[in-house]
mmCIF file of C-alpha atoms and ligand atoms in Angstrom:
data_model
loop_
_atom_site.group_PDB
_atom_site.id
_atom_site.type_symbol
_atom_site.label_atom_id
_atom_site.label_comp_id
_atom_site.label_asym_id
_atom_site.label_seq_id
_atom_site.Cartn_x
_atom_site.Cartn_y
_atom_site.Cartn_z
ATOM 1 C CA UNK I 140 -18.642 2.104 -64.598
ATOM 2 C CA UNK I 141 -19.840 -0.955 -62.410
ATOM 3 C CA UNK I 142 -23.248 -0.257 -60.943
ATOM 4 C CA UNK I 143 -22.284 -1.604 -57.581
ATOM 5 C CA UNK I 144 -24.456 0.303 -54.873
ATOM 6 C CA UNK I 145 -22.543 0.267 -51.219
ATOM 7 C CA UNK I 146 -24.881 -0.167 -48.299
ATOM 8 C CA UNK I 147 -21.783 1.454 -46.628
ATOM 9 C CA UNK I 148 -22.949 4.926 -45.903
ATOM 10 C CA UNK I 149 -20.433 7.379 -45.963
ATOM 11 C CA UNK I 150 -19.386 10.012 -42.858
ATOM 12 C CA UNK I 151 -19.970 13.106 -43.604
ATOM 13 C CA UNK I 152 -16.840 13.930 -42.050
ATOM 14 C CA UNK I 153 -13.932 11.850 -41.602
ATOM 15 C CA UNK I 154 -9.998 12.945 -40.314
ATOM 16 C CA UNK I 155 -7.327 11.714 -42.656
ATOM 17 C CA UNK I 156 -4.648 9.134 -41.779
ATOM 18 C CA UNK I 157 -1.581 11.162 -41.255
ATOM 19 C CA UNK I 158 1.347 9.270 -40.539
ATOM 20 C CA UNK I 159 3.482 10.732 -37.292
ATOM 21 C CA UNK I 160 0.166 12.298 -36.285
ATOM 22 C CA UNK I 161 -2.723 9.892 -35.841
ATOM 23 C CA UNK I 162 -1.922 7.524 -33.310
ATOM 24 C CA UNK I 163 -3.795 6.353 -30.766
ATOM 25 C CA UNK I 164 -2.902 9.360 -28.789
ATOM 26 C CA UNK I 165 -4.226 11.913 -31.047
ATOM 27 C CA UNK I 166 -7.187 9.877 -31.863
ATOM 28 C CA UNK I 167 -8.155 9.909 -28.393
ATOM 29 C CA UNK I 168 -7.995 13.624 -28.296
ATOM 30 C CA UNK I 169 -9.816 13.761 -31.190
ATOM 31 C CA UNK I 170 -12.807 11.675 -29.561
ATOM 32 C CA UNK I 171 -12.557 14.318 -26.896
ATOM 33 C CA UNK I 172 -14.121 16.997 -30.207
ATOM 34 C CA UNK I 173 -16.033 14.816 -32.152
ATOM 35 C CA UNK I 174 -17.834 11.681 -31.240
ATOM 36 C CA UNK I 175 -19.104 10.663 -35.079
ATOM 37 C CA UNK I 176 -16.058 11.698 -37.416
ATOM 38 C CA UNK I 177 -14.184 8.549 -38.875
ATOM 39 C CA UNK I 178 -10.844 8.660 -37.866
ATOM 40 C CA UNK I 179 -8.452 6.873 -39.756
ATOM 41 C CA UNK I 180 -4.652 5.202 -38.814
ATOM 42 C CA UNK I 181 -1.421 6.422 -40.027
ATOM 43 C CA UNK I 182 -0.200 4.347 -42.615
ATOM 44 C CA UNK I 183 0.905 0.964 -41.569
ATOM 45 C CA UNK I 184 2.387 -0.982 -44.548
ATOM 46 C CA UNK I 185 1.461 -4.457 -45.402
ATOM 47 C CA UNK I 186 5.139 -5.940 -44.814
ATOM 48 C CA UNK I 187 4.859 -4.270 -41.054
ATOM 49 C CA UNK I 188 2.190 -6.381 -40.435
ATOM 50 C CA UNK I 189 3.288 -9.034 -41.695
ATOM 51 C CA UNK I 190 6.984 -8.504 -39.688
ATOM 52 C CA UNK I 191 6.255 -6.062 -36.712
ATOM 53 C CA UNK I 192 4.724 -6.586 -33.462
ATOM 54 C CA UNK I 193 0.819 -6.804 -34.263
ATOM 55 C CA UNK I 194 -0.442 -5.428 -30.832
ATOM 56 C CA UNK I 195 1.992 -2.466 -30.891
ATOM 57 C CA UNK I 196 0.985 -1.649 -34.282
ATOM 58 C CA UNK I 197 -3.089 -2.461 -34.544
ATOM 59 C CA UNK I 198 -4.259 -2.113 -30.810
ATOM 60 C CA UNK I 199 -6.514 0.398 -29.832
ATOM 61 C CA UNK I 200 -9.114 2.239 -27.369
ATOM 62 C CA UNK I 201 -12.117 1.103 -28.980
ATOM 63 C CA UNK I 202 -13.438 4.857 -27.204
ATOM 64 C CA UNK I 203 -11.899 5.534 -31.240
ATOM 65 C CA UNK I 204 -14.282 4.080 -32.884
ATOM 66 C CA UNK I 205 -14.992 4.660 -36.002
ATOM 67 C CA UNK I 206 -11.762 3.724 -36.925
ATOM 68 C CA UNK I 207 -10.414 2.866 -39.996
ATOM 69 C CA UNK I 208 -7.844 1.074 -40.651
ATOM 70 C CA UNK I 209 -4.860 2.358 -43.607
ATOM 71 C CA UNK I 210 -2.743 0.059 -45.273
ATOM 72 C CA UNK I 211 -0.212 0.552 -48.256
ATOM 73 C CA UNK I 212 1.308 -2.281 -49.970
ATOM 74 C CA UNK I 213 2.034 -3.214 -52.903
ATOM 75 C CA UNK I 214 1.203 -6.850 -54.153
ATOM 76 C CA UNK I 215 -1.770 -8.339 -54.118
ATOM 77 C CA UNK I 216 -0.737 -11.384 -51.877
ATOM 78 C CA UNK I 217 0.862 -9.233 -49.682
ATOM 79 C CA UNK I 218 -2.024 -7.549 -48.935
ATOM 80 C CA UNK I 219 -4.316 -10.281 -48.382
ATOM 81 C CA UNK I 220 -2.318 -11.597 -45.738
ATOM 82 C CA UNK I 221 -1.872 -8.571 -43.670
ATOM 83 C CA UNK I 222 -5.894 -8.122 -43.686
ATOM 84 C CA UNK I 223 -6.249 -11.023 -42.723
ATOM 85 C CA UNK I 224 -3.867 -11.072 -39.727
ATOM 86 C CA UNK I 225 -5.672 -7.567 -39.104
ATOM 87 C CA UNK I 226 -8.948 -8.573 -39.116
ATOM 88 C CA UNK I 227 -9.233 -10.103 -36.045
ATOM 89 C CA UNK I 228 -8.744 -6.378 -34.503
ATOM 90 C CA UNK I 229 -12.322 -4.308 -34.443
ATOM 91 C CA UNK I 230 -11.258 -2.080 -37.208
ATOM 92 C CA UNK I 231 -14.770 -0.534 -38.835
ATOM 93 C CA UNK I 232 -13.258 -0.775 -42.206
ATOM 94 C CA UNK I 233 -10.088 -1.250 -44.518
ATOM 95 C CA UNK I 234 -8.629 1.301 -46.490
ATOM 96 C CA UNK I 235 -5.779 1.431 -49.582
ATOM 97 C CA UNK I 236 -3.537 3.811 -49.467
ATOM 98 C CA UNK I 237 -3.048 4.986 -53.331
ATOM 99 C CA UNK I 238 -2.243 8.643 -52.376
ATOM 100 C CA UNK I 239 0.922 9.064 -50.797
ATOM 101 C CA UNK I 240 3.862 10.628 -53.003
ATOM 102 C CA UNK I 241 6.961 10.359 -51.162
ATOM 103 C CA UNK I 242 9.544 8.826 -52.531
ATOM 104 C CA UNK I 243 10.098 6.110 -49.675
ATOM 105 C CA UNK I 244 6.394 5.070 -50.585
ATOM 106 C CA UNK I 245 6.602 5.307 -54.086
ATOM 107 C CA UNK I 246 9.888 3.367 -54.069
ATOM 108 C CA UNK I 247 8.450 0.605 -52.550
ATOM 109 C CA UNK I 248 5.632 0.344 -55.317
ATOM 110 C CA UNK I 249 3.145 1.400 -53.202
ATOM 111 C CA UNK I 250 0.832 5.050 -52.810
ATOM 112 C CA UNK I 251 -0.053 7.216 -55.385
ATOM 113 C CA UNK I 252 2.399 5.792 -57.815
ATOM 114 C CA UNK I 253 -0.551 2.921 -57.928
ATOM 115 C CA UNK I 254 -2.762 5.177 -59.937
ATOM 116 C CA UNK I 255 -0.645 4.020 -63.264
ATOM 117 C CA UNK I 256 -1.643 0.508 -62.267
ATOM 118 C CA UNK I 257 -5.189 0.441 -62.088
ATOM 119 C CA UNK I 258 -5.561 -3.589 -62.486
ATOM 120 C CA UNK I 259 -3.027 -4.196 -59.836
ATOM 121 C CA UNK I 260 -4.955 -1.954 -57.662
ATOM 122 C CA UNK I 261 -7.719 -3.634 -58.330
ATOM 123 C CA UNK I 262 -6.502 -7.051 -57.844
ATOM 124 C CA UNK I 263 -5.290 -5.250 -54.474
ATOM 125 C CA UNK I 264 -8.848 -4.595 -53.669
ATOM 126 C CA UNK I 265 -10.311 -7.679 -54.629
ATOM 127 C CA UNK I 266 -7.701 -9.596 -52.311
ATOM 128 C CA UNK I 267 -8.729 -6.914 -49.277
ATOM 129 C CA UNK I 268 -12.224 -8.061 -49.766
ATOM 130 C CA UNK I 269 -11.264 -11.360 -50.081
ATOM 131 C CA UNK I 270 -9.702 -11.166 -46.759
ATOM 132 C CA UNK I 271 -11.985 -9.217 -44.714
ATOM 133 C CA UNK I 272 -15.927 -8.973 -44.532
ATOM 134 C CA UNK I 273 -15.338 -5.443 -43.527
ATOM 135 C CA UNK I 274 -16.058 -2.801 -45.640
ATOM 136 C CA UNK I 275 -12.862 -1.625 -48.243
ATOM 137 C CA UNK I 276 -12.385 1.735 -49.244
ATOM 138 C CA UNK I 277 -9.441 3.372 -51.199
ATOM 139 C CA UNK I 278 -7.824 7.326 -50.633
ATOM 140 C CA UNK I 279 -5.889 8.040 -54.006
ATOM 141 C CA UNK I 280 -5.296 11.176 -56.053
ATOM 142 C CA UNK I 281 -7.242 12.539 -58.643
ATOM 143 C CA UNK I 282 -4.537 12.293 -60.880
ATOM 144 C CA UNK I 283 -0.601 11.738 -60.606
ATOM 145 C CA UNK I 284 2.276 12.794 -62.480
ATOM 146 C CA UNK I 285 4.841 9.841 -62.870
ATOM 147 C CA UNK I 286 7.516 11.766 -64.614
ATOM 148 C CA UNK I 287 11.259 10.560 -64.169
ATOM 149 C CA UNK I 288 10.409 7.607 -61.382
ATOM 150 C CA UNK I 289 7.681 5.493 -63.340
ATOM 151 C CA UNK I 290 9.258 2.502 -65.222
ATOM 152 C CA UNK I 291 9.595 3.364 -68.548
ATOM 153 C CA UNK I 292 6.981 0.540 -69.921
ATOM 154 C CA UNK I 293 4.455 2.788 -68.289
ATOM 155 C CA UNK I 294 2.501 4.751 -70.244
ATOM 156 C CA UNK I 295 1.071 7.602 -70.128
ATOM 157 C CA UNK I 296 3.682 8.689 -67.072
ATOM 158 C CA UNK I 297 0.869 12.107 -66.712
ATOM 159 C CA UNK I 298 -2.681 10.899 -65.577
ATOM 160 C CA UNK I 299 -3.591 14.443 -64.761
ATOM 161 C CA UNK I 300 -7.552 14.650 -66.819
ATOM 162 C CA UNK I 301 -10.772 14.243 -65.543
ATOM 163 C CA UNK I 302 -10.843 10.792 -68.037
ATOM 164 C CA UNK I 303 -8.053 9.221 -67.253
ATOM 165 C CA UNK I 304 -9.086 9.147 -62.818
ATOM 166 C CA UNK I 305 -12.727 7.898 -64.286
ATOM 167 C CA UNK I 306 -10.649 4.988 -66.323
ATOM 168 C CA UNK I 307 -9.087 4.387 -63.214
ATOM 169 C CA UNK I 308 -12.205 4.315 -61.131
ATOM 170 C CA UNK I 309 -13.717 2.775 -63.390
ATOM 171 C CA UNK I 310 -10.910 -0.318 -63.697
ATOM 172 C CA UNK I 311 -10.423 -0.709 -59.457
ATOM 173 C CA UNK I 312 -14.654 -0.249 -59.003
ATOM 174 C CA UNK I 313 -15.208 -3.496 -60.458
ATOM 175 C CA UNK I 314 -13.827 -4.916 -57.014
ATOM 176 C CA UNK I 315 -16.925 -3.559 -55.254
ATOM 177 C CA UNK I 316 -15.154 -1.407 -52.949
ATOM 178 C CA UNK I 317 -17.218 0.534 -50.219
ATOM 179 C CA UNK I 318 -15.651 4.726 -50.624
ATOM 180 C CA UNK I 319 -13.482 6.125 -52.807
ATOM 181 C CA UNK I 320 -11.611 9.308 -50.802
ATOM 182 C CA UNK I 321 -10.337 11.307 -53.374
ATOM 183 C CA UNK I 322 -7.518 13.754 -52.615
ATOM 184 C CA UNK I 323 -8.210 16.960 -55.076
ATOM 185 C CA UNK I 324 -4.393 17.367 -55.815
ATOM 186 C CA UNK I 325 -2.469 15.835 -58.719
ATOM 187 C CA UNK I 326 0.457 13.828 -56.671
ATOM 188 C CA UNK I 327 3.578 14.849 -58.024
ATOM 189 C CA UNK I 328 6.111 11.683 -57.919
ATOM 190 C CA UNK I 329 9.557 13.454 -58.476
ATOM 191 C CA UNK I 330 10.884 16.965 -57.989
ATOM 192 C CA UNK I 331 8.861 18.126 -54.772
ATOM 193 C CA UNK I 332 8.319 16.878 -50.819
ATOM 194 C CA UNK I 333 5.024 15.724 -49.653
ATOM 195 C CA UNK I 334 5.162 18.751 -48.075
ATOM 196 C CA UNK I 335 5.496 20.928 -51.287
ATOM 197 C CA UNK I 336 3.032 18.706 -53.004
ATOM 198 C CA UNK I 337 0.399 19.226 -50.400
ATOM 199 C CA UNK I 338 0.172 23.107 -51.895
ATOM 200 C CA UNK I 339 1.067 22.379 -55.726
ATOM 201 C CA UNK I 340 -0.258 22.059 -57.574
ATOM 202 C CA UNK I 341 -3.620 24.046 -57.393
ATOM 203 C CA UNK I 342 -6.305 21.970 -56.480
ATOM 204 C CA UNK I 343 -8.986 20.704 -58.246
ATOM 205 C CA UNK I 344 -12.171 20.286 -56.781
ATOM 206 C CA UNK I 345 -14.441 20.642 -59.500
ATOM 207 C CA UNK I 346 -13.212 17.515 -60.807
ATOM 208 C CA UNK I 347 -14.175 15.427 -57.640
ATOM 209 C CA UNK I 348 -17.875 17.290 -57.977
ATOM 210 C CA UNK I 349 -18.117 16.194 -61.106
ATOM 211 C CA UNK I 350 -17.126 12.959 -60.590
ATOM 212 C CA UNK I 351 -19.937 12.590 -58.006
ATOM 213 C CA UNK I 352 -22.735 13.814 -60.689
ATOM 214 C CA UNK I 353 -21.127 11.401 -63.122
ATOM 215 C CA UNK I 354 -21.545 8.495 -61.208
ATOM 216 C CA UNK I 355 -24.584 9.251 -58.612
ATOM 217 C CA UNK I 356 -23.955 5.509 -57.000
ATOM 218 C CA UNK I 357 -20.712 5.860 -55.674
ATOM 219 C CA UNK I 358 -20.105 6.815 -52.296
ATOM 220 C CA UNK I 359 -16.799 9.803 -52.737
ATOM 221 C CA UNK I 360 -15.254 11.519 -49.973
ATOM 222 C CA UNK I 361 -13.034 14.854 -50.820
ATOM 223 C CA UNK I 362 -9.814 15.824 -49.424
ATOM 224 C CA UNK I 363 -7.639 18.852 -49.883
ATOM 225 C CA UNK I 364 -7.091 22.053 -47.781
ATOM 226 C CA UNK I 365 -10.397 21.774 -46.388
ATOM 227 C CA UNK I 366 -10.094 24.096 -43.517
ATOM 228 C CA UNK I 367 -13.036 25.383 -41.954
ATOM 229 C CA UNK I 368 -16.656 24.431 -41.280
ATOM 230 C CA UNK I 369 -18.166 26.581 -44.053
ATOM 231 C CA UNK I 370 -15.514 24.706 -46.175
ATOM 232 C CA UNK I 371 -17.239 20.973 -45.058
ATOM 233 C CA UNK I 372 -20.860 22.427 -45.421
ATOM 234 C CA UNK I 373 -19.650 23.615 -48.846
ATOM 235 C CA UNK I 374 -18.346 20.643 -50.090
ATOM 236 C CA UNK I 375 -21.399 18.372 -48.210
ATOM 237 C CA UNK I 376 -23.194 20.244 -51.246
ATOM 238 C CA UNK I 377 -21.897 18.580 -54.026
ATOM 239 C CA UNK I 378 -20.462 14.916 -52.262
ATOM 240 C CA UNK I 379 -20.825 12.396 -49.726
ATOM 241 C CA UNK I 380 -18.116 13.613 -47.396
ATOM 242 C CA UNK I 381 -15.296 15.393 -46.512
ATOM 243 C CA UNK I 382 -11.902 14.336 -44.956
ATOM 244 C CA UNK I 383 -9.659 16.873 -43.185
ATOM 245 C CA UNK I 384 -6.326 16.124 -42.727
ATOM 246 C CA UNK I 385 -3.811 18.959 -41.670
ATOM 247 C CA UNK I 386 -6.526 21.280 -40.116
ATOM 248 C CA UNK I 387 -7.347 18.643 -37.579
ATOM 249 C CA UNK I 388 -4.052 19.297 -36.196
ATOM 250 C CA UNK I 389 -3.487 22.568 -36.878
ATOM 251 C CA UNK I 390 -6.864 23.765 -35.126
ATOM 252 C CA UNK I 391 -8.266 21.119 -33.609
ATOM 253 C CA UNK I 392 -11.113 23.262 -31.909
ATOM 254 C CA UNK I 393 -12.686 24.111 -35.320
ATOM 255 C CA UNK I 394 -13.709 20.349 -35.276
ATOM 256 C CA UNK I 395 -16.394 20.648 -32.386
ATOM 257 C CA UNK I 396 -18.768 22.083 -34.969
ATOM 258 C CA UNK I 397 -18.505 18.252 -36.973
ATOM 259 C CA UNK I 398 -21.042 16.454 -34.733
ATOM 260 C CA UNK I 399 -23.678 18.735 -36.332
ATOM 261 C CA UNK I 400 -23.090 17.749 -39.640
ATOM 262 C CA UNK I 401 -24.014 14.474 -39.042
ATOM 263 C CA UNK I 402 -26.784 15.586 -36.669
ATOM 264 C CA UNK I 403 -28.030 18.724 -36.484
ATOM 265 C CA UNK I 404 -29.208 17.888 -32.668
ATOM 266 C CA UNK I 405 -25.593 17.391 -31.816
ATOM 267 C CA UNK I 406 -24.424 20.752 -32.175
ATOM 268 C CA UNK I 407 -21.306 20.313 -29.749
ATOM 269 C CA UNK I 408 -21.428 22.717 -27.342
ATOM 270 C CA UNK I 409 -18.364 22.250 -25.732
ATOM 271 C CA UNK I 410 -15.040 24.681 -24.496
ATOM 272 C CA UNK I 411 -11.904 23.570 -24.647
ATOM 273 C CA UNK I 412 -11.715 23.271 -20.659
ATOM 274 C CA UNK I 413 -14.115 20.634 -21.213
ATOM 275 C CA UNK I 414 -11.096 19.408 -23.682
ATOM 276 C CA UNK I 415 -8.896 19.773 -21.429
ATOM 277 C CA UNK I 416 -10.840 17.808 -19.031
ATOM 278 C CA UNK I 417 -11.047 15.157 -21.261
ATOM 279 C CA UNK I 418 -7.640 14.660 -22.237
ATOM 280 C CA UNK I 419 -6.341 15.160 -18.208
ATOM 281 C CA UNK I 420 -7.551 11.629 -17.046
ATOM 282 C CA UNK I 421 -5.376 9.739 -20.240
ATOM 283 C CA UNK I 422 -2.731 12.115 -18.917
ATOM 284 C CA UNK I 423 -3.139 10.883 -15.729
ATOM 285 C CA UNK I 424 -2.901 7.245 -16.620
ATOM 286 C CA UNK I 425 -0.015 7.644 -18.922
ATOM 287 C CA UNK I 426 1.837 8.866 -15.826
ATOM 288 C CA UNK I 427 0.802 6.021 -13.392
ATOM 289 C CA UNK I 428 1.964 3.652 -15.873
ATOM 290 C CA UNK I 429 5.343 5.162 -16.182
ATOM 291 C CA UNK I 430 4.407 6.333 -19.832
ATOM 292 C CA UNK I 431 5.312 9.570 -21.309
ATOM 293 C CA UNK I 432 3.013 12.021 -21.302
ATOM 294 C CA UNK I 433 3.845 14.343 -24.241
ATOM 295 C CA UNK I 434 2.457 10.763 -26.239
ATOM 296 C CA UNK I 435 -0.603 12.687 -26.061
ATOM 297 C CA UNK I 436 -0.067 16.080 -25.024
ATOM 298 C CA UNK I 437 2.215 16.705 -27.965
ATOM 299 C CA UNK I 438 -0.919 16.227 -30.110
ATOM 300 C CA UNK I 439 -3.142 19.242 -27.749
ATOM 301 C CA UNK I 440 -0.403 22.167 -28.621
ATOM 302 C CA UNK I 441 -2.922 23.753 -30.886
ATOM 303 C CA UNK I 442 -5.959 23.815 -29.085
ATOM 304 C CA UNK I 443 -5.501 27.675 -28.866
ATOM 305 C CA UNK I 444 -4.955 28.012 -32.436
ATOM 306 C CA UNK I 445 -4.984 31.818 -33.130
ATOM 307 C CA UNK I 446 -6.607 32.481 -29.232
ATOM 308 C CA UNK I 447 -5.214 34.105 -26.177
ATOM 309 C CA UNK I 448 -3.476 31.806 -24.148
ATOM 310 C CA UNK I 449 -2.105 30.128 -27.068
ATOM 311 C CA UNK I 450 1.700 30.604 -25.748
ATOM 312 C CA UNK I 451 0.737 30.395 -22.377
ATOM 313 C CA UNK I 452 -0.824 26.532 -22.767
ATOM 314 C CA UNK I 453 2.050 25.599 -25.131
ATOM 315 C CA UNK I 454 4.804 26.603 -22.232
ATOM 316 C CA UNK I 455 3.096 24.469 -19.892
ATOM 317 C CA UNK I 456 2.496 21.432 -21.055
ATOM 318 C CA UNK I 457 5.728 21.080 -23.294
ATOM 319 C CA UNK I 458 8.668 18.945 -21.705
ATOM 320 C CA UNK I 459 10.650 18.521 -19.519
ATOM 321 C CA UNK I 460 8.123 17.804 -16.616
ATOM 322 C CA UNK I 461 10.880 18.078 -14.126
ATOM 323 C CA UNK I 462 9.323 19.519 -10.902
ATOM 324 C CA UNK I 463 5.553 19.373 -11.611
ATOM 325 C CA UNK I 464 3.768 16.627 -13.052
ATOM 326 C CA UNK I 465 2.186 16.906 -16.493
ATOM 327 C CA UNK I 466 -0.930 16.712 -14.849
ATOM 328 C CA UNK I 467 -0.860 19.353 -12.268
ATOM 329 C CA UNK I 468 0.579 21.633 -15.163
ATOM 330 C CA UNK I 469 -2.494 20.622 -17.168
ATOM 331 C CA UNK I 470 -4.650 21.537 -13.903
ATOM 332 C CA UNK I 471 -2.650 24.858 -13.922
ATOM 333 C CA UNK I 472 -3.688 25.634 -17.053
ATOM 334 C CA UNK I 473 -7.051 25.069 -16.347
ATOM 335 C CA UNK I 474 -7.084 27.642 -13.432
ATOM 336 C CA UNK I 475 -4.917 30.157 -15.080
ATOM 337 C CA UNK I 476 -5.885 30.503 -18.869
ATOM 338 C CA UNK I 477 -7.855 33.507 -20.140
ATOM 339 C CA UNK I 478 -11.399 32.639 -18.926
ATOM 340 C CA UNK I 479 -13.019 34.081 -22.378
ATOM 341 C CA UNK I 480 -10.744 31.321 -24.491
ATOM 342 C CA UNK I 481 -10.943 28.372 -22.080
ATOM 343 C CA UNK I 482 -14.791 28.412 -21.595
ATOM 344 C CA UNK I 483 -15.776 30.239 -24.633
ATOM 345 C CA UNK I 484 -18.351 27.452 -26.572
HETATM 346 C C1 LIG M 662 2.056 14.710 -41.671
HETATM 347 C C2 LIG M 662 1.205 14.069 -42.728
HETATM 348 C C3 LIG M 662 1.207 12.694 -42.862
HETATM 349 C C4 LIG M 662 0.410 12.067 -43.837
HETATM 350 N N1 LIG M 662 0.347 10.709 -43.887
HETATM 351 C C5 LIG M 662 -0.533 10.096 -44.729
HETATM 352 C C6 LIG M 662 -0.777 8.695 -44.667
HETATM 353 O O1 LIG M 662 -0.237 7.996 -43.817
HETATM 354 N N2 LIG M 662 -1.652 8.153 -45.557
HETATM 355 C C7 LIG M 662 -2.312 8.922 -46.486
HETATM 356 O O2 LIG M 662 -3.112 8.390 -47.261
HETATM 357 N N3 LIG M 662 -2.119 10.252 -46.544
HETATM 358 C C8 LIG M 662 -1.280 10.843 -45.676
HETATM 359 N N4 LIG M 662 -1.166 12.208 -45.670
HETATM 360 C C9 LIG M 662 -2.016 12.988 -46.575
HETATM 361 C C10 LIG M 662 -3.312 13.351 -45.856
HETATM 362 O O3 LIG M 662 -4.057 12.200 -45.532
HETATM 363 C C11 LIG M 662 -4.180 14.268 -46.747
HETATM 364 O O4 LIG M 662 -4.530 13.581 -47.917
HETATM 365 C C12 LIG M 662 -3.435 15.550 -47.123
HETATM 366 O O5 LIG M 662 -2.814 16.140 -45.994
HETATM 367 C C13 LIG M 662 -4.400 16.556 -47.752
HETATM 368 O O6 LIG M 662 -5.408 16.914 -46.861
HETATM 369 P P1 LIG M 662 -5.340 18.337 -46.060
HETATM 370 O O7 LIG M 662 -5.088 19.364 -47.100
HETATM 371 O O8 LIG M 662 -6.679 18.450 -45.384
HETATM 372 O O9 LIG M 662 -4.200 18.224 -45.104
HETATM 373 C C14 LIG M 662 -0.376 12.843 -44.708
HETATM 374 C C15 LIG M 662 -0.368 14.234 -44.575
HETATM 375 C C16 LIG M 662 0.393 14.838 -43.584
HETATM 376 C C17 LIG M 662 0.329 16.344 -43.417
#
């Protein structure tokens, strides 16, 4: 294994680049919870940057900071160029996507199917670090089963050991890279959904620990159904860091607790009126720009996860906004929630 040593030091808690979840929007919420998380992008391909409108698709609040930046492609050249075009934006780093199994991704030669291509990815990183003095970090699976979509020159199809994802670190490290995220869940490239795959099949932690006490000098990030934070303090035990992807969204409250993992003297004490307050301003704006405000309050619907009040906040702030403004429905809320869930810290 190269003995590169990153002076890249790695979150301890970072929220995973979900593609139809966070935008800017969300991300902005987000900051709203947890100053010091990483967030990340969705997935922008290379080709969209290359083709698309750049500001529309790389512009940001900078108030999202850390931000990472996700890109999947699939060629090397490719790649390079839509870096470079994105590295005049104040992204704080790059990343590859080499994780994603659907079969639009994997089609297009990019995502998890990578894994069975270890020197391309690698080539892939070296041209990301070619065109970018950022730092370059990868997401990808601990393992991937090819079966029935990878060409049939590929071999093995079934990378599913603890050997074969150190071969493959071991192959795409030699480019240096800054974080490897690894998602504890073998991607399954034919026969279920993302969705499916996201529960089978049973995840595999141990492996990523392992892989940690193999190979002290690497800086590894976990993924996978990580939920709660005694899950993240769990984890912090045996790696760098932890990225949370659908829990984020699904109970975005449990993420006030994340400053303290970085800090123990930032142990957020903070309600979700003080949320609210926070997200009622961007409202605000949307609206005098003519902008839709559901762009962000579509992202808030679970702030009551599991809490009275959860239907109640839902109902208001969910379109149409035909006779009162967003806003003053947001203000409602404010004034008419259950006190104990609004202010409870
Ligand atoms: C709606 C949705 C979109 C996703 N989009 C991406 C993506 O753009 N790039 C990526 O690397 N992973 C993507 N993922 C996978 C997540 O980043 C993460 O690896 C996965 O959800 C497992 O983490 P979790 O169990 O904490 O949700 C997506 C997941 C979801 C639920």
């Amino acid at each position: 294994m190269n003995n590169y040593i990153s002076k890249v030091t790695t979150p301890k808690i970072s929220i995973a680049p979900m593609v139809d979840r966070t935008d800017r929007h969300f991300r902005y919420f987000l900051r709203g919870i947890t100053k010091k998380s990483l967030l990340y992008t969705e997935m922008i391909t290379s080709q969209a940057i290359l083709n698309g409108d750049l500001n529309k698709l790389l512009d940001f609040n900078k108030i999202e900071k850390p931000l990472s930046l996700q890109i999947a492609g699939s060629t090397p050249d490719e790649i390079y160029e839509a870096v470079k075009l994105a590295d005049s934006w104040d992204y704080d780093e790059v990343n590859l996507n080499v994780g994603c199994p659907s079969n639009r991704v994997s089609g297009n030669s990019m995502g998890a199917c990578l894994m069975a291509y270890p020197e391309l990815v690698k080539e892939m990183l070296f041209a990301m670090k070619e065109a970018t003095n950022k730092p370059v970090t990868v997401k990808h699976r601990i393992g991937i089963d090819g079966t029935g979509i990878l060409p049939d020159n590929i071999s093995p199809k079934i990378i599913n050991r603890y050997d074969n994802m150190v071969k493959f670190v071991d192959t795409i490290s030699a480019a240096k890279i800054d974080r490897f995220t690894i998602h504890a869940r073998i991607a399954i490239l034919k026969g279920l959904s993302p969705r499916e795959n996201r529960e089978i099949p049973p995840i595999r932690y141990e492996d990523v620990y392992k892989f940690k006490k193999d190979f002290p000098h690497l800086n590894i990030d976990i993924n996978g159904s990580i939920k709660t934070p005694d899950d993240i303090e769990n984890h912090l035990k045996y790696v760098d860091g932890v990225m949370i992807g659908r829990a984020s969204y699904e109970d975005p409250f449990m993420l006030r607790s994340a400053d303290k993992f970085f800090d123990s003297n930032l142990d957020s004490n903070i309600s979700r009126a003080d949320i609210i307050n926070w997200v009622l301003p961007y409202v605000e704006d949307l609206e005098n720009k003519g902008e839709n405000p559901n762009l962000i309050l579509k992202h808030t619907l679970a702030l009551f996860f599991n809490e009275k009040g959860t239907k109640q906040w839902k109902q208001l702030i969910s379109p149409p906004f035909k006779d009162t403004k967003a806003s003053e429905r947001v203000k409602l809320a404010l004034k008419s929630l259950p006190e104990e869930t609004l202010y409870f810290k």
